mmCIF file of C-alpha atoms in Angstrom:
data_model
loop_
_atom_site.group_PDB
_atom_site.id
_atom_site.type_symbol
_atom_site.label_atom_id
_atom_site.label_comp_id
_atom_site.label_asym_id
_atom_site.label_seq_id
_atom_site.Cartn_x
_atom_site.Cartn_y
_atom_site.Cartn_z
ATOM 1 C CA UNK A 8 72.285 81.333 78.553
ATOM 2 C CA UNK A 9 70.780 78.708 80.788
ATOM 3 C CA UNK A 10 74.170 77.016 81.117
ATOM 4 C CA UNK A 11 75.666 80.263 82.449
ATOM 5 C CA UNK A 12 72.828 80.625 84.973
ATOM 6 C CA UNK A 13 73.290 77.026 86.068
ATOM 7 C CA UNK A 14 77.054 77.571 86.351
ATOM 8 C CA UNK A 15 76.579 80.697 88.478
ATOM 9 C CA UNK A 16 74.001 78.978 90.679
ATOM 10 C CA UNK A 17 76.354 76.034 91.077
ATOM 11 C CA UNK A 18 79.219 78.328 92.034
ATOM 12 C CA UNK A 19 77.090 80.224 94.542
ATOM 13 C CA UNK A 20 75.794 76.994 96.057
ATOM 14 C CA UNK A 21 79.326 75.647 96.288
ATOM 15 C CA UNK A 22 80.612 78.797 97.954
ATOM 16 C CA UNK A 23 77.678 78.774 100.393
ATOM 17 C CA UNK A 24 78.235 75.116 101.251
ATOM 18 C CA UNK A 25 81.942 75.794 101.657
ATOM 19 C CA UNK A 26 81.262 78.735 103.996
ATOM 20 C CA UNK A 27 78.904 76.621 106.121
ATOM 21 C CA UNK A 28 81.386 73.760 106.209
ATOM 22 C CA UNK A 29 84.225 76.085 107.128
ATOM 23 C CA UNK A 30 82.258 77.777 109.897
ATOM 24 C CA UNK A 31 81.010 74.616 111.518
ATOM 25 C CA UNK A 32 84.028 72.442 110.837
ATOM 26 C CA UNK A 33 84.309 70.325 113.977
ATOM 27 C CA UNK A 34 88.001 69.684 113.388
ATOM 28 C CA UNK A 35 89.144 73.278 113.932
ATOM 29 C CA UNK A 36 89.051 75.452 117.007
ATOM 30 C CA UNK A 37 90.564 74.766 120.366
ATOM 31 C CA UNK A 38 89.269 73.836 123.784
ATOM 32 C CA UNK A 39 88.255 76.734 125.997
ATOM 33 C CA UNK A 40 90.174 75.339 128.950
ATOM 34 C CA UNK A 41 93.354 77.257 129.661
ATOM 35 C CA UNK A 42 96.538 75.168 129.975
ATOM 36 C CA UNK A 43 97.212 77.120 133.177
ATOM 37 C CA UNK A 44 93.926 76.002 134.735
ATOM 38 C CA UNK A 45 95.694 72.928 136.079
ATOM 39 C CA UNK A 46 99.074 74.398 136.936
ATOM 40 C CA UNK A 47 100.610 73.874 140.374
ATOM 41 C CA UNK A 48 102.733 76.981 140.064
ATOM 42 C CA UNK A 49 101.915 80.335 141.549
ATOM 43 C CA UNK A 50 100.020 82.536 139.107
ATOM 44 C CA UNK A 51 99.251 86.207 138.734
ATOM 45 C CA UNK A 52 95.668 86.761 137.632
ATOM 46 C CA UNK A 53 94.683 90.156 136.311
ATOM 47 C CA UNK A 54 91.332 91.110 134.875
ATOM 48 C CA UNK A 55 90.219 94.024 132.743
ATOM 49 C CA UNK A 56 87.056 95.171 131.045
ATOM 50 C CA UNK A 57 87.140 94.109 127.395
ATOM 51 C CA UNK A 58 84.581 96.775 126.522
ATOM 52 C CA UNK A 59 86.519 99.596 124.855
ATOM 53 C CA UNK A 60 84.325 102.254 126.463
ATOM 54 C CA UNK A 61 85.662 101.187 129.891
ATOM 55 C CA UNK A 62 89.305 101.631 128.906
ATOM 56 C CA UNK A 63 91.421 104.650 129.803
ATOM 57 C CA UNK A 64 92.204 105.003 126.098
ATOM 58 C CA UNK A 65 91.415 102.961 123.022
ATOM 59 C CA UNK A 66 92.294 103.803 119.448
ATOM 60 C CA UNK A 67 92.251 102.164 116.037
ATOM 61 C CA UNK A 68 91.904 103.299 112.418
ATOM 62 C CA UNK A 69 88.641 105.083 113.231
ATOM 63 C CA UNK A 70 86.686 103.061 110.688
ATOM 64 C CA UNK A 71 86.404 99.840 112.641
ATOM 65 C CA UNK A 72 83.399 98.634 114.603
ATOM 66 C CA UNK A 73 84.652 99.837 117.959
ATOM 67 C CA UNK A 74 84.889 103.620 118.311
ATOM 68 C CA UNK A 75 88.105 105.169 119.661
ATOM 69 C CA UNK A 76 87.967 106.591 123.179
ATOM 70 C CA UNK A 77 88.184 109.460 124.158
ATOM 71 C CA UNK A 78 86.461 110.754 121.077
ATOM 72 C CA UNK A 79 89.301 113.101 120.081
ATOM 73 C CA UNK A 80 92.146 110.609 120.449
ATOM 74 C CA UNK A 81 94.461 110.330 117.433
ATOM 75 C CA UNK A 82 93.526 107.481 115.146
ATOM 76 C CA UNK A 83 95.950 104.978 113.674
ATOM 77 C CA UNK A 84 95.160 105.810 110.050
ATOM 78 C CA UNK A 85 98.616 105.532 108.478
ATOM 79 C CA UNK A 86 98.947 102.535 106.139
ATOM 80 C CA UNK A 87 101.475 100.481 108.183
ATOM 81 C CA UNK A 88 99.398 100.773 111.389
ATOM 82 C CA UNK A 89 95.887 100.850 109.909
ATOM 83 C CA UNK A 90 95.174 97.270 110.978
ATOM 84 C CA UNK A 91 96.348 97.897 114.541
ATOM 85 C CA UNK A 92 94.735 99.020 117.756
ATOM 86 C CA UNK A 93 96.076 100.285 121.066
ATOM 87 C CA UNK A 94 94.450 100.222 124.475
ATOM 88 C CA UNK A 95 95.438 101.452 127.921
ATOM 89 C CA UNK A 96 93.391 99.947 130.700
ATOM 90 C CA UNK A 97 93.210 99.411 134.435
ATOM 91 C CA UNK A 98 94.086 95.906 135.605
ATOM 92 C CA UNK A 99 92.388 94.433 138.660
ATOM 93 C CA UNK A 100 93.432 91.626 140.929
ATOM 94 C CA UNK A 101 91.316 88.685 142.108
ATOM 95 C CA UNK A 102 89.555 90.887 144.664
ATOM 96 C CA UNK A 103 88.629 93.436 141.971
ATOM 97 C CA UNK A 104 91.049 95.962 143.446
ATOM 98 C CA UNK A 105 93.114 98.125 141.115
ATOM 99 C CA UNK A 106 96.420 96.303 140.737
ATOM 100 C CA UNK A 107 98.065 98.222 137.928
ATOM 101 C CA UNK A 108 97.875 99.448 134.396
ATOM 102 C CA UNK A 109 98.200 97.589 131.112
ATOM 103 C CA UNK A 110 98.956 98.683 127.567
ATOM 104 C CA UNK A 111 97.843 96.362 124.796
ATOM 105 C CA UNK A 112 98.800 96.842 121.148
ATOM 106 C CA UNK A 113 97.571 94.396 118.527
ATOM 107 C CA UNK A 114 97.681 93.999 114.771
ATOM 108 C CA UNK A 115 96.026 91.689 112.297
ATOM 109 C CA UNK A 116 98.435 88.815 111.667
ATOM 110 C CA UNK A 117 99.501 87.772 108.210
ATOM 111 C CA UNK A 118 99.627 84.205 109.485
ATOM 112 C CA UNK A 119 95.812 84.171 109.562
ATOM 113 C CA UNK A 120 94.553 80.991 107.873
ATOM 114 C CA UNK A 121 90.772 80.688 107.882
ATOM 115 C CA UNK A 122 90.973 77.214 106.309
ATOM 116 C CA UNK A 123 92.765 76.059 109.451
ATOM 117 C CA UNK A 124 90.474 77.929 111.833
ATOM 118 C CA UNK A 125 93.022 80.623 112.601
ATOM 119 C CA UNK A 126 91.822 84.228 112.676
ATOM 120 C CA UNK A 127 94.928 85.681 114.256
ATOM 121 C CA UNK A 128 96.126 88.881 115.834
ATOM 122 C CA UNK A 129 99.703 89.559 116.934
ATOM 123 C CA UNK A 130 99.544 91.347 120.232
ATOM 124 C CA UNK A 131 101.701 92.561 123.073
ATOM 125 C CA UNK A 132 100.911 93.663 126.598
ATOM 126 C CA UNK A 133 102.990 95.909 128.770
ATOM 127 C CA UNK A 134 101.882 95.478 132.365
ATOM 128 C CA UNK A 135 102.990 97.540 135.339
ATOM 129 C CA UNK A 136 101.880 96.581 138.827
ATOM 130 C CA UNK A 137 102.987 99.227 141.369
ATOM 131 C CA UNK A 138 104.992 97.665 144.169
ATOM 132 C CA UNK A 139 105.533 94.478 142.159
ATOM 133 C CA UNK A 140 107.117 95.440 138.865
ATOM 134 C CA UNK A 141 106.554 95.239 135.154
ATOM 135 C CA UNK A 142 106.424 92.536 132.507
ATOM 136 C CA UNK A 143 105.893 92.119 128.780
ATOM 137 C CA UNK A 144 103.574 89.625 127.133
ATOM 138 C CA UNK A 145 103.955 88.526 123.532
ATOM 139 C CA UNK A 146 101.267 86.380 121.974
ATOM 140 C CA UNK A 147 99.245 85.369 118.958
ATOM 141 C CA UNK A 148 95.526 85.539 119.573
ATOM 142 C CA UNK A 149 93.073 83.330 117.737
ATOM 143 C CA UNK A 150 89.574 84.757 117.403
ATOM 144 C CA UNK A 151 88.155 81.921 115.308
ATOM 145 C CA UNK A 152 85.949 80.511 118.067
ATOM 146 C CA UNK A 153 84.902 84.031 119.030
ATOM 147 C CA UNK A 154 83.848 84.773 115.450
ATOM 148 C CA UNK A 155 82.032 81.469 115.078
ATOM 149 C CA UNK A 156 80.257 81.469 118.432
ATOM 150 C CA UNK A 157 79.496 85.176 118.898
ATOM 151 C CA UNK A 158 79.978 87.352 115.825
ATOM 152 C CA UNK A 159 78.297 85.141 113.208
ATOM 153 C CA UNK A 160 75.261 84.408 115.451
ATOM 154 C CA UNK A 161 74.958 88.167 116.139
ATOM 155 C CA UNK A 162 74.835 88.867 112.401
ATOM 156 C CA UNK A 163 72.225 86.141 111.956
ATOM 157 C CA UNK A 164 70.078 87.521 114.766
ATOM 158 C CA UNK A 165 67.440 90.004 113.556
ATOM 159 C CA UNK A 166 68.452 92.587 116.179
ATOM 160 C CA UNK A 167 72.150 92.227 115.389
ATOM 161 C CA UNK A 168 72.864 91.246 118.977
ATOM 162 C CA UNK A 169 74.282 88.166 120.660
ATOM 163 C CA UNK A 170 73.651 87.444 124.316
ATOM 164 C CA UNK A 171 74.857 84.484 126.292
ATOM 165 C CA UNK A 172 77.857 83.220 128.161
ATOM 166 C CA UNK A 173 81.060 82.595 126.258
ATOM 167 C CA UNK A 174 84.376 81.850 127.816
ATOM 168 C CA UNK A 175 87.383 81.231 125.641
ATOM 169 C CA UNK A 176 91.126 81.078 125.707
ATOM 170 C CA UNK A 177 92.286 83.428 122.948
ATOM 171 C CA UNK A 178 96.042 82.921 123.301
ATOM 172 C CA UNK A 179 97.471 80.778 120.509
ATOM 173 C CA UNK A 180 101.202 80.737 120.989
ATOM 174 C CA UNK A 181 104.041 81.240 120.411
ATOM 175 C CA UNK A 182 105.051 79.097 123.410
ATOM 176 C CA UNK A 183 104.335 75.469 124.176
ATOM 177 C CA UNK A 184 100.680 74.394 124.555
ATOM 178 C CA UNK A 185 99.668 77.583 122.790
ATOM 179 C CA UNK A 186 100.697 79.855 125.633
ATOM 180 C CA UNK A 187 102.076 83.379 125.511
ATOM 181 C CA UNK A 188 105.683 84.313 126.187
ATOM 182 C CA UNK A 189 106.080 86.579 129.194
ATOM 183 C CA UNK A 190 109.308 88.407 130.023
ATOM 184 C CA UNK A 191 109.852 90.196 133.308
ATOM 185 C CA UNK A 192 110.975 93.800 133.312
ATOM 186 C CA UNK A 193 111.436 95.254 136.767
ATOM 187 C CA UNK A 194 110.731 94.533 140.423
ATOM 188 C CA UNK A 195 109.770 90.986 141.398
ATOM 189 C CA UNK A 196 109.510 90.031 137.741
ATOM 190 C CA UNK A 197 112.988 91.214 136.736
ATOM 191 C CA UNK A 198 114.788 88.613 134.667
ATOM 192 C CA UNK A 199 111.940 86.099 134.749
ATOM 193 C CA UNK A 200 110.852 84.093 131.710
ATOM 194 C CA UNK A 201 107.238 83.075 132.165
ATOM 195 C CA UNK A 202 104.227 81.699 130.361
ATOM 196 C CA UNK A 203 100.803 83.251 130.147
ATOM 197 C CA UNK A 204 97.311 82.928 128.797
ATOM 198 C CA UNK A 205 94.660 85.504 127.997
ATOM 199 C CA UNK A 206 91.015 84.539 128.246
ATOM 200 C CA UNK A 207 87.851 86.367 127.308
ATOM 201 C CA UNK A 208 84.427 86.075 128.868
ATOM 202 C CA UNK A 209 81.663 87.671 126.807
ATOM 203 C CA UNK A 210 78.045 88.282 127.835
ATOM 204 C CA UNK A 211 76.722 90.488 125.038
ATOM 205 C CA UNK A 212 77.916 91.591 121.614
ATOM 206 C CA UNK A 213 76.296 93.901 119.078
ATOM 207 C CA UNK A 214 77.074 94.267 115.387
ATOM 208 C CA UNK A 215 77.311 98.089 115.556
ATOM 209 C CA UNK A 216 79.462 98.347 118.688
ATOM 210 C CA UNK A 217 81.255 95.054 119.273
ATOM 211 C CA UNK A 218 81.412 93.783 122.873
ATOM 212 C CA UNK A 219 78.809 95.266 125.242
ATOM 213 C CA UNK A 220 79.627 93.085 128.237
ATOM 214 C CA UNK A 221 82.985 91.373 128.253
ATOM 215 C CA UNK A 222 85.878 90.801 130.588
ATOM 216 C CA UNK A 223 89.402 89.748 129.804
ATOM 217 C CA UNK A 224 91.811 87.960 132.065
ATOM 218 C CA UNK A 225 95.575 87.655 131.935
ATOM 219 C CA UNK A 226 96.951 84.645 133.761
ATOM 220 C CA UNK A 227 100.713 84.563 134.215
ATOM 221 C CA UNK A 228 102.461 81.484 135.545
ATOM 222 C CA UNK A 229 105.401 82.436 137.726
ATOM 223 C CA UNK A 230 108.488 80.214 137.689
ATOM 224 C CA UNK A 231 108.029 77.518 140.309
ATOM 225 C CA UNK A 232 110.260 77.545 143.382
ATOM 226 C CA UNK A 233 111.281 73.988 142.642
ATOM 227 C CA UNK A 234 112.450 75.011 139.177
ATOM 228 C CA UNK A 235 114.515 77.869 140.627
ATOM 229 C CA UNK A 236 116.037 75.566 143.234
ATOM 230 C CA UNK A 237 116.704 73.035 140.493
ATOM 231 C CA UNK A 238 118.483 75.664 138.427
ATOM 232 C CA UNK A 239 120.637 76.611 141.409
ATOM 233 C CA UNK A 240 121.448 72.953 142.041
ATOM 234 C CA UNK A 241 122.438 72.574 138.398
ATOM 235 C CA UNK A 242 124.912 75.422 138.742
ATOM 236 C CA UNK A 243 126.815 73.754 141.654
ATOM 237 C CA UNK A 244 130.075 72.139 140.633
ATOM 238 C CA UNK A 245 130.279 68.358 140.779
ATOM 239 C CA UNK A 246 131.958 66.846 143.850
ATOM 240 C CA UNK A 247 134.163 64.553 141.864
ATOM 241 C CA UNK B 50 83.498 74.480 96.763
ATOM 242 C CA UNK B 51 86.940 73.663 95.426
ATOM 243 C CA UNK B 52 87.181 77.102 93.826
ATOM 244 C CA UNK B 53 86.210 78.797 97.085
ATOM 245 C CA UNK B 54 88.763 76.753 99.000
ATOM 246 C CA UNK B 55 91.392 77.531 96.375
ATOM 247 C CA UNK B 56 90.734 81.262 96.548
ATOM 248 C CA UNK B 57 90.834 81.242 100.354
ATOM 249 C CA UNK B 58 94.079 79.280 100.272
ATOM 250 C CA UNK B 59 95.790 81.432 97.667
ATOM 251 C CA UNK B 60 94.622 84.937 98.594
ATOM 252 C CA UNK B 61 95.909 86.200 101.931
ATOM 253 C CA UNK B 62 93.161 87.327 104.290
ATOM 254 C CA UNK B 63 95.522 89.784 105.971
ATOM 255 C CA UNK B 64 98.079 91.687 103.944
ATOM 256 C CA UNK B 65 99.871 94.281 106.047
ATOM 257 C CA UNK B 66 101.333 97.307 104.318
ATOM 258 C CA UNK B 67 105.107 97.303 104.776
ATOM 259 C CA UNK B 68 107.643 100.061 104.668
ATOM 260 C CA UNK B 69 111.170 98.985 103.815
ATOM 261 C CA UNK B 70 113.188 98.286 106.982
ATOM 262 C CA UNK B 71 115.987 100.854 107.195
ATOM 263 C CA UNK B 72 118.583 98.829 109.044
ATOM 264 C CA UNK B 73 122.309 99.560 108.783
ATOM 265 C CA UNK B 74 125.369 97.633 109.897
ATOM 266 C CA UNK B 75 126.756 98.769 113.265
ATOM 267 C CA UNK B 76 130.511 99.510 113.392
ATOM 268 C CA UNK B 77 131.279 96.805 115.943
ATOM 269 C CA UNK B 78 128.896 94.169 114.670
ATOM 270 C CA UNK B 79 125.178 93.762 114.789
ATOM 271 C CA UNK B 80 122.801 96.122 113.079
ATOM 272 C CA UNK B 81 121.281 99.447 113.878
ATOM 273 C CA UNK B 82 117.863 100.988 113.279
ATOM 274 C CA UNK B 83 116.763 104.532 114.055
ATOM 275 C CA UNK B 84 113.246 105.467 115.047
ATOM 276 C CA UNK B 85 111.885 108.828 116.055
ATOM 277 C CA UNK B 86 108.736 110.425 117.369
ATOM 278 C CA UNK B 87 107.793 113.959 116.386
ATOM 279 C CA UNK B 88 106.417 115.898 119.330
ATOM 280 C CA UNK B 89 103.625 116.866 119.614
ATOM 281 C CA UNK B 90 102.122 115.440 116.420
ATOM 282 C CA UNK B 91 102.899 111.788 117.154
ATOM 283 C CA UNK B 92 101.806 111.823 120.771
ATOM 284 C CA UNK B 93 98.576 109.837 121.019
ATOM 285 C CA UNK B 94 98.133 109.853 124.779
ATOM 286 C CA UNK B 95 99.721 111.136 127.968
ATOM 287 C CA UNK B 96 98.268 109.658 131.112
ATOM 288 C CA UNK B 97 99.438 110.523 134.593
ATOM 289 C CA UNK B 98 97.948 111.428 137.932
ATOM 290 C CA UNK B 99 97.397 115.108 138.639
ATOM 291 C CA UNK B 100 98.230 116.451 135.183
ATOM 292 C CA UNK B 101 96.728 119.854 134.420
ATOM 293 C CA UNK B 102 95.730 119.175 130.834
ATOM 294 C CA UNK B 103 94.874 115.780 129.468
ATOM 295 C CA UNK B 104 95.872 114.394 126.105
ATOM 296 C CA UNK B 105 93.693 113.500 124.314
ATOM 297 C CA UNK B 106 90.980 115.878 125.477
ATOM 298 C CA UNK B 107 88.582 113.965 127.668
ATOM 299 C CA UNK B 108 91.092 111.432 128.956
ATOM 300 C CA UNK B 109 90.438 110.515 132.575
ATOM 301 C CA UNK B 110 93.367 108.941 134.365
ATOM 302 C CA UNK B 111 92.174 106.694 137.209
ATOM 303 C CA UNK B 112 92.185 108.471 140.552
ATOM 304 C CA UNK B 113 93.210 105.334 142.418
ATOM 305 C CA UNK B 114 96.218 105.867 144.692
ATOM 306 C CA UNK B 115 97.888 102.774 143.255
ATOM 307 C CA UNK B 116 98.419 104.538 139.917
ATOM 308 C CA UNK B 117 99.623 107.842 141.343
ATOM 309 C CA UNK B 118 103.291 107.221 140.505
ATOM 310 C CA UNK B 119 102.838 105.929 136.967
ATOM 311 C CA UNK B 120 102.686 107.766 133.690
ATOM 312 C CA UNK B 121 101.989 106.162 130.343
ATOM 313 C CA UNK B 122 102.520 107.774 126.982
ATOM 314 C CA UNK B 123 101.455 106.334 123.641
ATOM 315 C CA UNK B 124 103.112 107.470 120.431
ATOM 316 C CA UNK B 125 103.249 106.775 116.744
ATOM 317 C CA UNK B 126 106.759 105.760 115.728
ATOM 318 C CA UNK B 127 108.519 106.859 112.548
ATOM 319 C CA UNK B 128 111.434 105.415 110.641
ATOM 320 C CA UNK B 129 114.452 107.316 109.372
ATOM 321 C CA UNK B 130 112.430 108.526 106.388
ATOM 322 C CA UNK B 131 109.860 110.162 108.686
ATOM 323 C CA UNK B 132 107.169 107.603 107.825
ATOM 324 C CA UNK B 133 104.936 106.218 110.569
ATOM 325 C CA UNK B 134 105.678 102.511 110.922
ATOM 326 C CA UNK B 135 104.473 101.557 114.383
ATOM 327 C CA UNK B 136 103.058 102.320 117.776
ATOM 328 C CA UNK B 137 105.062 102.701 120.977
ATOM 329 C CA UNK B 138 104.358 103.077 124.672
ATOM 330 C CA UNK B 139 106.673 104.713 127.187
ATOM 331 C CA UNK B 140 106.062 104.025 130.848
ATOM 332 C CA UNK B 141 107.646 106.042 133.614
ATOM 333 C CA UNK B 142 107.275 104.686 137.126
ATOM 334 C CA UNK B 143 108.668 105.695 140.474
ATOM 335 C CA UNK B 144 109.596 102.786 142.731
ATOM 336 C CA UNK B 145 111.386 103.471 146.038
ATOM 337 C CA UNK B 146 112.344 106.983 144.868
ATOM 338 C CA UNK B 147 113.965 105.604 141.707
ATOM 339 C CA UNK B 148 112.610 106.141 138.220
ATOM 340 C CA UNK B 149 111.954 103.199 135.938
ATOM 341 C CA UNK B 150 111.531 103.754 132.220
ATOM 342 C CA UNK B 151 110.216 101.069 129.906
ATOM 343 C CA UNK B 152 109.488 101.219 126.202
ATOM 344 C CA UNK B 153 107.485 98.839 124.082
ATOM 345 C CA UNK B 154 107.653 99.376 120.336
ATOM 346 C CA UNK B 155 105.227 97.498 118.102
ATOM 347 C CA UNK B 156 105.892 97.350 114.381
ATOM 348 C CA UNK B 157 103.034 95.533 112.603
ATOM 349 C CA UNK B 158 104.131 92.570 110.454
ATOM 350 C CA UNK B 159 107.655 92.824 111.907
ATOM 351 C CA UNK B 160 107.349 92.322 115.652
ATOM 352 C CA UNK B 161 107.832 94.140 118.912
ATOM 353 C CA UNK B 162 110.620 95.311 121.207
ATOM 354 C CA UNK B 163 110.589 95.566 124.991
ATOM 355 C CA UNK B 164 113.259 97.887 126.349
ATOM 356 C CA UNK B 165 114.196 98.896 129.875
ATOM 357 C CA UNK B 166 115.967 102.275 129.941
ATOM 358 C CA UNK B 167 118.348 103.378 132.677
ATOM 359 C CA UNK B 168 117.039 106.692 134.049
ATOM 360 C CA UNK B 169 120.487 108.362 134.322
ATOM 361 C CA UNK B 170 121.333 110.586 131.361
ATOM 362 C CA UNK B 171 124.656 110.021 129.649
ATOM 363 C CA UNK B 172 126.692 112.353 127.494
ATOM 364 C CA UNK B 173 124.573 114.266 125.000
ATOM 365 C CA UNK B 174 121.405 113.726 127.001
ATOM 366 C CA UNK B 175 121.166 110.104 125.933
ATOM 367 C CA UNK B 176 119.718 107.388 128.080
ATOM 368 C CA UNK B 177 120.606 103.818 127.319
ATOM 369 C CA UNK B 178 118.697 100.648 127.978
ATOM 370 C CA UNK B 179 118.794 96.971 127.318
ATOM 371 C CA UNK B 180 116.594 95.179 124.820
ATOM 372 C CA UNK B 181 114.887 92.773 127.204
ATOM 373 C CA UNK B 182 112.727 90.898 124.746
ATOM 374 C CA UNK B 183 111.556 90.910 121.187
ATOM 375 C CA UNK B 184 108.985 89.101 119.129
ATOM 376 C CA UNK B 185 108.866 87.746 115.571
ATOM 377 C CA UNK B 186 111.682 89.444 113.620
ATOM 378 C CA UNK B 187 113.291 90.553 116.889
ATOM 379 C CA UNK B 188 112.761 87.271 118.714
ATOM 380 C CA UNK B 189 116.366 86.078 118.958
ATOM 381 C CA UNK B 190 117.979 89.465 119.224
ATOM 382 C CA UNK B 191 119.558 91.170 122.154
ATOM 383 C CA UNK B 192 121.074 94.593 122.126
ATOM 384 C CA UNK B 193 120.452 98.038 123.426
ATOM 385 C CA UNK B 194 118.416 101.127 122.687
ATOM 386 C CA UNK B 195 119.159 104.757 123.392
ATOM 387 C CA UNK B 196 116.598 107.497 123.801
ATOM 388 C CA UNK B 197 117.303 111.193 123.380
ATOM 389 C CA UNK B 198 115.261 114.372 123.177
ATOM 390 C CA UNK B 199 116.253 116.632 120.280
ATOM 391 C CA UNK B 200 114.740 120.115 120.130
ATOM 392 C CA UNK B 201 113.779 121.442 116.728
ATOM 393 C CA UNK B 202 115.995 124.261 115.537
ATOM 394 C CA UNK B 203 114.579 124.729 112.057
ATOM 395 C CA UNK B 204 112.216 127.479 113.180
ATOM 396 C CA UNK B 205 109.644 126.486 110.556
ATOM 397 C CA UNK B 206 106.000 127.333 111.208
ATOM 398 C CA UNK B 207 104.902 123.712 110.843
ATOM 399 C CA UNK B 208 107.974 122.251 112.498
ATOM 400 C CA UNK B 209 107.477 120.072 115.566
ATOM 401 C CA UNK B 210 108.784 121.158 118.964
ATOM 402 C CA UNK B 211 111.331 118.420 118.709
ATOM 403 C CA UNK B 212 111.630 114.706 118.564
ATOM 404 C CA UNK B 213 112.408 111.697 120.660
ATOM 405 C CA UNK B 214 115.133 109.699 118.981
ATOM 406 C CA UNK B 215 115.330 105.981 119.599
ATOM 407 C CA UNK B 216 118.385 104.226 118.264
ATOM 408 C CA UNK B 217 118.239 100.443 118.457
ATOM 409 C CA UNK B 218 121.356 98.315 118.105
ATOM 410 C CA UNK B 219 120.539 94.669 117.535
ATOM 411 C CA UNK B 220 123.015 91.932 118.356
ATOM 412 C CA UNK B 221 122.579 88.256 117.573
ATOM 413 C CA UNK B 222 123.008 86.698 120.984
ATOM 414 C CA UNK B 223 123.638 87.607 124.600
ATOM 415 C CA UNK B 224 127.410 86.973 124.453
ATOM 416 C CA UNK B 225 127.803 89.345 121.548
ATOM 417 C CA UNK B 226 125.786 91.902 123.456
ATOM 418 C CA UNK B 227 128.134 91.709 126.445
ATOM 419 C CA UNK B 228 131.122 92.129 124.115
ATOM 420 C CA UNK B 229 129.520 95.088 122.416
ATOM 421 C CA UNK B 230 128.652 96.717 125.705
ATOM 422 C CA UNK B 231 132.240 96.296 126.935
ATOM 423 C CA UNK B 232 133.643 97.797 123.730
ATOM 424 C CA UNK B 233 131.291 100.754 123.861
ATOM 425 C CA UNK B 234 132.425 101.474 127.432
ATOM 426 C CA UNK B 235 136.049 101.431 126.341
#
């Protein structure tokens, strides 16, 4: 009997040590600095409230932490879309003026690998900016740092709340340097292939409700003029 | 510790439920997949300025002038066997007195499609648009998508009012797409 107890205690201790090691593994995670923070190209910066209650519409399976909004919106309860969420939100420019509307749909990604510090979502944005045009963003989002720095501390806190200042780049591919792929639709963006990054800034998070104070930002790098000129130059026939 | 690592390595953390993809071969090459949306049961949201009744109840579309010419609809998307397999958004915008229609279709575990639809209706009430981008399974594909409203004629008590049919034709690369488009015009 005592050998079984010792075995169970050993297993539990091992699992606990493994969980601690996994959570605080210094070799996983990514720097918070966005690759576009140092770009010379022109960028479009759009911000939105990452608190679901501020969205025009937010829905999920109805059993997740964040409640759908409005209350009577259809929930995504069917098996193939149960691990998905959809949000429609106002997008604001750098002066906090309404710039357009964004639709975000995300799903838990099967490529999630906690051993490698990847807690992934596959997500897309459809963005329409009146007077400018529309574009589509495709990205993987990695919430590992978010879980480690905000969610786990909130669970450990007696009140189930985390407060602080957290800024992180959640985009994790599929493009180079872990950036998102952005494809222009109409208007000024028509035909453009661009790169983008989504960042989150969180001030408060509660176990029952999720984010209480949080803002997201979409940063889209427009093709540089020099690159366009270069492409035109490349298309000229050779003199000889 | 090794056992815990082994379990975490071997057991997937996320395992999405998958319906079988119902893709058929198109007559002139490529492949074809039909989606549809039953109206009103699959309509999750209709947002537009000045609408008399909101869907869902309680939805408040922003009153800002900037968003006065935009409408966004969110739907659940079904496959040819009438099973919900994804979520789609349809955006209708008016720019310089011309309508712009965009669709994004998200199919969990498969990928997403971004489609720009030409506003002019063709024969049979169809509108056609180009597949502008895709992700994951649809990453390298080009092609086109048609949308069409089909009224229900069954007369059943539980029957929907009708459905929006989306027929996607996937082609491997942009050259093939141009060929296909030319053939379909002929």
